[in-house]
Amino acid sequence: PVFFTKSQREQLALQRREEEASEQRKRLEEQRKHFSSSVERPSDQGDRHRQRDKDGEHERDRDRELEKERRDRDREREEEAKIRERGRLEKQSEREKEKELEAIKEQYLGTKKPKKRVIKPSEKFRFSFDWENTEDTSRDMNFLYQNPHEAQLLFGRGFRAGMDRREQKK
């Protein structure tokens, strides 16, 4: 690999483009020469050729208009995207300002910490035999564990491990 500076790379790219353009021009000229030498128009067909040229102009005009409309639509989309981006940036900056203000308030005014519950010394060593419903772990919170699936293993007389649950319950 050979290192080229930016200016050298630009110069090489320009040379390549010029060579490609000159080759393309040469091809077009050769095609025109070939086409004009192989086809000679009779004078009675001149009207038809002129009409064809007019049709070609109409098509080119139509193509130009369509291209212009497409460019306009692209521009509008870009402008809408820019407007949306500006709005998003503004909202983001507002949120950052609010966070900054909250941080300043916290720094100067202090945060509101929940007060710790003060336990009296007499209650500190007293044992409570009751429990709250929130402390109850006998019933699972998840639905899957409330209804466990019983395996249908067929051992012995057709019961799990040869035991009849109905008889055991009796």
PDB file of C-alpha atoms in Angstrom:
ATOM      1  CA  PRO A   1       0.000   0.000   0.000  1.00  0.00           C
ATOM      2  CA  VAL A   2       1.144   3.482  -0.892  1.00  0.00           C
ATOM      3  CA  PHE A   3       0.261   6.440   1.308  1.00  0.00           C
ATOM      4  CA  PHE A   4      -1.249   9.422  -0.489  1.00  0.00           C
ATOM      5  CA  THR A   5      -2.058  12.732   1.104  1.00  0.00           C
ATOM      6  CA  LYS A   6      -5.584  14.012   0.938  1.00  0.00           C
ATOM      7  CA  SER A   7      -4.753  16.449  -1.856  1.00  0.00           C
ATOM      8  CA  GLN A   8      -3.095  13.656  -3.871  1.00  0.00           C
ATOM      9  CA  ARG A   9      -6.130  11.403  -3.436  1.00  0.00           C
ATOM     10  CA  GLU A  10      -8.437  14.227  -4.566  1.00  0.00           C
ATOM     11  CA  GLN A  11      -6.245  14.881  -7.598  1.00  0.00           C
ATOM     12  CA  LEU A  12      -6.232  11.185  -8.569  1.00  0.00           C
ATOM     13  CA  ALA A  13     -10.005  11.025  -8.188  1.00  0.00           C
ATOM     14  CA  LEU A  14     -10.431  14.074 -10.437  1.00  0.00           C
ATOM     15  CA  GLN A  15      -8.165  12.522 -13.082  1.00  0.00           C
ATOM     16  CA  ARG A  16     -10.153   9.272 -12.999  1.00  0.00           C
ATOM     17  CA  ARG A  17     -13.430  11.168 -13.372  1.00  0.00           C
ATOM     18  CA  GLU A  18     -12.058  13.157 -16.307  1.00  0.00           C
ATOM     19  CA  GLU A  19     -10.857   9.962 -18.009  1.00  0.00           C
ATOM     20  CA  GLU A  20     -14.230   8.271 -17.502  1.00  0.00           C
ATOM     21  CA  ALA A  21     -16.069  11.319 -18.845  1.00  0.00           C
ATOM     22  CA  SER A  22     -13.806  11.507 -21.932  1.00  0.00           C
ATOM     23  CA  GLU A  23     -14.292   7.775 -22.595  1.00  0.00           C
ATOM     24  CA  GLN A  24     -18.040   8.170 -22.299  1.00  0.00           C
ATOM     25  CA  ARG A  25     -17.989  11.144 -24.707  1.00  0.00           C
ATOM     26  CA  LYS A  26     -15.975   9.118 -27.219  1.00  0.00           C
ATOM     27  CA  ARG A  27     -18.454   6.236 -27.024  1.00  0.00           C
ATOM     28  CA  LEU A  28     -21.381   8.591 -27.557  1.00  0.00           C
ATOM     29  CA  GLU A  29     -19.712  10.208 -30.570  1.00  0.00           C
ATOM     30  CA  GLU A  30     -18.962   6.801 -32.081  1.00  0.00           C
ATOM     31  CA  GLN A  31     -22.565   5.722 -31.572  1.00  0.00           C
ATOM     32  CA  ARG A  32     -23.835   8.934 -33.180  1.00  0.00           C
ATOM     33  CA  LYS A  33     -21.529   8.512 -36.161  1.00  0.00           C
ATOM     34  CA  HIS A  34     -22.521   4.899 -36.552  1.00  0.00           C
ATOM     35  CA  PHE A  35     -26.225   5.715 -36.202  1.00  0.00           C
ATOM     36  CA  SER A  36     -26.136   8.696 -38.564  1.00  0.00           C
ATOM     37  CA  SER A  37     -24.140   6.812 -41.219  1.00  0.00           C
ATOM     38  CA  SER A  38     -26.382   3.723 -41.107  1.00  0.00           C
ATOM     39  CA  VAL A  39     -29.690   5.602 -41.113  1.00  0.00           C
ATOM     40  CA  GLU A  40     -30.484   8.279 -43.663  1.00  0.00           C
ATOM     41  CA  ARG A  41     -33.893   9.836 -43.450  1.00  0.00           C
ATOM     42  CA  PRO A  42     -35.971  10.125 -46.542  1.00  0.00           C
ATOM     43  CA  SER A  43     -37.640  13.505 -46.964  1.00  0.00           C
ATOM     44  CA  ASP A  44     -41.173  12.088 -46.692  1.00  0.00           C
ATOM     45  CA  GLN A  45     -40.423  10.613 -43.287  1.00  0.00           C
ATOM     46  CA  GLY A  46     -39.182  13.946 -41.920  1.00  0.00           C
ATOM     47  CA  ASP A  47     -42.567  14.803 -40.417  1.00  0.00           C
ATOM     48  CA  ARG A  48     -42.649  11.547 -38.553  1.00  0.00           C
ATOM     49  CA  HIS A  49     -39.139  12.134 -37.166  1.00  0.00           C
ATOM     50  CA  ARG A  50     -40.013  15.676 -36.139  1.00  0.00           C
ATOM     51  CA  GLN A  51     -43.110  14.369 -34.337  1.00  0.00           C
ATOM     52  CA  ARG A  52     -40.955  11.747 -32.609  1.00  0.00           C
ATOM     53  CA  ASP A  53     -38.524  14.508 -31.538  1.00  0.00           C
ATOM     54  CA  LYS A  54     -41.444  16.518 -30.117  1.00  0.00           C
ATOM     55  CA  ASP A  55     -42.669  13.439 -28.243  1.00  0.00           C
ATOM     56  CA  GLY A  56     -39.164  12.980 -26.867  1.00  0.00           C
ATOM     57  CA  GLU A  57     -39.161  16.593 -25.688  1.00  0.00           C
ATOM     58  CA  HIS A  58     -42.512  16.077 -23.984  1.00  0.00           C
ATOM     59  CA  GLU A  59     -41.170  12.985 -22.254  1.00  0.00           C
ATOM     60  CA  ARG A  60     -38.058  14.858 -21.154  1.00  0.00           C
ATOM     61  CA  ASP A  61     -40.212  17.719 -19.836  1.00  0.00           C
ATOM     62  CA  ARG A  62     -42.397  15.241 -17.973  1.00  0.00           C
ATOM     63  CA  ASP A  63     -39.304  13.527 -16.558  1.00  0.00           C
ATOM     64  CA  ARG A  64     -37.913  16.887 -15.432  1.00  0.00           C
ATOM     65  CA  GLU A  65     -41.201  17.756 -13.713  1.00  0.00           C
ATOM     66  CA  LEU A  66     -41.305  14.391 -11.957  1.00  0.00           C
ATOM     67  CA  GLU A  67     -37.694  14.794 -10.891  1.00  0.00           C
ATOM     68  CA  LYS A  68     -38.457  18.286  -9.559  1.00  0.00           C
ATOM     69  CA  GLU A  69     -41.486  16.995  -7.618  1.00  0.00           C
ATOM     70  CA  ARG A  70     -39.370  14.189  -6.145  1.00  0.00           C
ATOM     71  CA  ARG A  71     -36.699  16.687  -5.071  1.00  0.00           C
ATOM     72  CA  ASP A  72     -39.374  18.908  -3.509  1.00  0.00           C
ATOM     73  CA  ARG A  73     -40.797  15.945  -1.567  1.00  0.00           C
ATOM     74  CA  ASP A  74     -37.314  14.996  -0.396  1.00  0.00           C
ATOM     75  CA  ARG A  75     -36.673  18.565   0.739  1.00  0.00           C
ATOM     76  CA  GLU A  76     -39.980  18.638   2.633  1.00  0.00           C
ATOM     77  CA  ARG A  77     -39.162  15.351   4.357  1.00  0.00           C
ATOM     78  CA  GLU A  78     -35.737  16.652   5.334  1.00  0.00           C
ATOM     79  CA  GLU A  79     -37.262  19.849   6.724  1.00  0.00           C
ATOM     80  CA  GLU A  80     -39.838  17.849   8.718  1.00  0.00           C
ATOM     81  CA  ALA A  81     -37.062  15.636  10.063  1.00  0.00           C
ATOM     82  CA  LYS A  82     -35.061  18.726  11.060  1.00  0.00           C
ATOM     83  CA  ILE A  83     -38.112  20.208  12.822  1.00  0.00           C
ATOM     84  CA  ARG A  84     -38.731  16.931  14.676  1.00  0.00           C
ATOM     85  CA  GLU A  85     -35.062  16.760  15.659  1.00  0.00           C
ATOM     86  CA  ARG A  86     -35.151  20.354  16.948  1.00  0.00           C
ATOM     87  CA  GLY A  87     -38.269  19.590  19.004  1.00  0.00           C
ATOM     88  CA  ARG A  88     -36.675  16.469  20.425  1.00  0.00           C
ATOM     89  CA  LEU A  89     -33.514  18.387  21.335  1.00  0.00           C
ATOM     90  CA  GLU A  90     -35.556  21.147  22.973  1.00  0.00           C
ATOM     91  CA  LYS A  91     -37.483  18.621  25.084  1.00  0.00           C
ATOM     92  CA  GLN A  92     -34.249  16.915  26.032  1.00  0.00           C
ATOM     93  CA  SER A  93     -32.670  20.232  27.066  1.00  0.00           C
ATOM     94  CA  GLU A  94     -35.789  21.090  29.121  1.00  0.00           C
ATOM     95  CA  ARG A  95     -35.558  17.730  30.925  1.00  0.00           C
ATOM     96  CA  GLU A  96     -31.874  18.332  31.626  1.00  0.00           C
ATOM     97  CA  LYS A  97     -32.637  21.806  33.017  1.00  0.00           C
ATOM     98  CA  GLU A  98     -35.350  20.341  35.269  1.00  0.00           C
ATOM     99  CA  LYS A  99     -32.961  17.659  36.532  1.00  0.00           C
ATOM    100  CA  GLU A 100     -30.333  20.308  37.181  1.00  0.00           C
ATOM    101  CA  LEU A 101     -32.836  22.434  39.147  1.00  0.00           C
ATOM    102  CA  GLU A 102     -33.864  19.383  41.184  1.00  0.00           C
ATOM    103  CA  ALA A 103     -30.221  18.639  41.957  1.00  0.00           C
ATOM    104  CA  ILE A 104     -29.673  22.254  43.109  1.00  0.00           C
ATOM    105  CA  LYS A 105     -32.798  22.116  45.304  1.00  0.00           C
ATOM    106  CA  GLU A 106     -31.628  18.846  46.840  1.00  0.00           C
ATOM    107  CA  GLN A 107     -28.214  20.317  47.499  1.00  0.00           C
ATOM    108  CA  TYR A 108     -29.511  23.461  49.231  1.00  0.00           C
ATOM    109  CA  LEU A 109     -32.781  22.320  50.791  1.00  0.00           C
ATOM    110  CA  GLY A 110     -31.851  18.721  51.492  1.00  0.00           C
ATOM    111  CA  THR A 111     -33.751  15.611  50.577  1.00  0.00           C
ATOM    112  CA  LYS A 112     -36.866  14.382  52.282  1.00  0.00           C
ATOM    113  CA  LYS A 113     -35.793  11.209  54.001  1.00  0.00           C
ATOM    114  CA  PRO A 114     -38.451   8.975  55.520  1.00  0.00           C
ATOM    115  CA  LYS A 115     -38.336   9.155  59.306  1.00  0.00           C
ATOM    116  CA  LYS A 116     -37.242   6.014  61.084  1.00  0.00           C
ATOM    117  CA  ARG A 117     -39.810   4.421  63.336  1.00  0.00           C
ATOM    118  CA  VAL A 118     -38.791   4.874  66.914  1.00  0.00           C
ATOM    119  CA  ILE A 119     -39.219   1.686  68.923  1.00  0.00           C
ATOM    120  CA  LYS A 120     -39.731   2.010  72.647  1.00  0.00           C
ATOM    121  CA  PRO A 121     -37.298   0.019  74.786  1.00  0.00           C
ATOM    122  CA  SER A 122     -40.183  -1.927  76.331  1.00  0.00           C
ATOM    123  CA  GLU A 123     -41.369  -3.021  72.863  1.00  0.00           C
ATOM    124  CA  LYS A 124     -37.880  -3.764  71.664  1.00  0.00           C
ATOM    125  CA  PHE A 125     -37.564  -7.001  73.628  1.00  0.00           C
ATOM    126  CA  ARG A 126     -41.213  -8.053  73.560  1.00  0.00           C
ATOM    127  CA  PHE A 127     -41.832 -11.020  71.255  1.00  0.00           C
ATOM    128  CA  SER A 128     -44.964 -10.976  69.161  1.00  0.00           C
ATOM    129  CA  PHE A 129     -46.535 -14.362  68.399  1.00  0.00           C
ATOM    130  CA  ASP A 130     -48.919 -12.896  65.823  1.00  0.00           C
ATOM    131  CA  TRP A 131     -48.000 -12.070  62.263  1.00  0.00           C
ATOM    132  CA  GLU A 132     -49.300  -9.786  59.618  1.00  0.00           C
ATOM    133  CA  ASN A 133     -50.859 -11.046  56.407  1.00  0.00           C
ATOM    134  CA  THR A 134     -47.887  -9.693  54.477  1.00  0.00           C
ATOM    135  CA  GLU A 135     -45.598 -12.013  56.438  1.00  0.00           C
ATOM    136  CA  ASP A 136     -47.626 -15.090  55.549  1.00  0.00           C
ATOM    137  CA  THR A 137     -45.572 -17.311  53.269  1.00  0.00           C
ATOM    138  CA  SER A 138     -47.746 -20.416  53.518  1.00  0.00           C
ATOM    139  CA  ARG A 139     -49.641 -19.451  50.398  1.00  0.00           C
ATOM    140  CA  ASP A 140     -47.551 -18.802  47.303  1.00  0.00           C
ATOM    141  CA  MET A 141     -48.168 -15.599  45.398  1.00  0.00           C
ATOM    142  CA  ASN A 142     -47.509 -17.150  41.991  1.00  0.00           C
ATOM    143  CA  PHE A 143     -50.474 -18.923  40.400  1.00  0.00           C
ATOM    144  CA  LEU A 144     -48.272 -21.735  39.090  1.00  0.00           C
ATOM    145  CA  TYR A 145     -47.261 -22.763  42.591  1.00  0.00           C
ATOM    146  CA  GLN A 146     -50.785 -22.571  44.052  1.00  0.00           C
ATOM    147  CA  ASN A 147     -51.965 -25.514  41.940  1.00  0.00           C
ATOM    148  CA  PRO A 148     -49.124 -28.029  41.712  1.00  0.00           C
ATOM    149  CA  HIS A 149     -49.370 -30.600  38.962  1.00  0.00           C
ATOM    150  CA  GLU A 150     -49.645 -34.193  40.090  1.00  0.00           C
ATOM    151  CA  ALA A 151     -47.603 -36.650  38.104  1.00  0.00           C
ATOM    152  CA  GLN A 152     -49.617 -39.588  36.783  1.00  0.00           C
ATOM    153  CA  LEU A 153     -47.031 -42.287  37.364  1.00  0.00           C
ATOM    154  CA  LEU A 154     -48.525 -45.751  37.043  1.00  0.00           C
ATOM    155  CA  PHE A 155     -46.753 -48.075  39.448  1.00  0.00           C
ATOM    156  CA  GLY A 156     -48.111 -51.216  41.032  1.00  0.00           C
ATOM    157  CA  ARG A 157     -51.906 -51.158  41.059  1.00  0.00           C
ATOM    158  CA  GLY A 158     -52.112 -48.057  38.858  1.00  0.00           C
ATOM    159  CA  PHE A 159     -51.308 -45.575  41.589  1.00  0.00           C
ATOM    160  CA  ARG A 160     -48.226 -43.577  42.446  1.00  0.00           C
ATOM    161  CA  ALA A 161     -45.708 -45.913  44.035  1.00  0.00           C
ATOM    162  CA  GLY A 162     -48.494 -48.437  44.476  1.00  0.00           C
ATOM    163  CA  MET A 163     -50.316 -46.222  46.997  1.00  0.00           C
ATOM    164  CA  ASP A 164     -53.945 -45.268  46.719  1.00  0.00           C
ATOM    165  CA  ARG A 165     -54.351 -41.630  47.791  1.00  0.00           C
ATOM    166  CA  ARG A 166     -58.048 -42.152  48.481  1.00  0.00           C
ATOM    167  CA  GLU A 167     -57.325 -44.912  50.954  1.00  0.00           C
ATOM    168  CA  GLN A 168     -54.640 -42.840  52.658  1.00  0.00           C
ATOM    169  CA  LYS A 169     -57.035 -39.903  53.034  1.00  0.00           C
ATOM    170  CA  LYS A 170     -59.674 -42.169  54.660  1.00  0.00           C
TER     171      LYS A 170
END
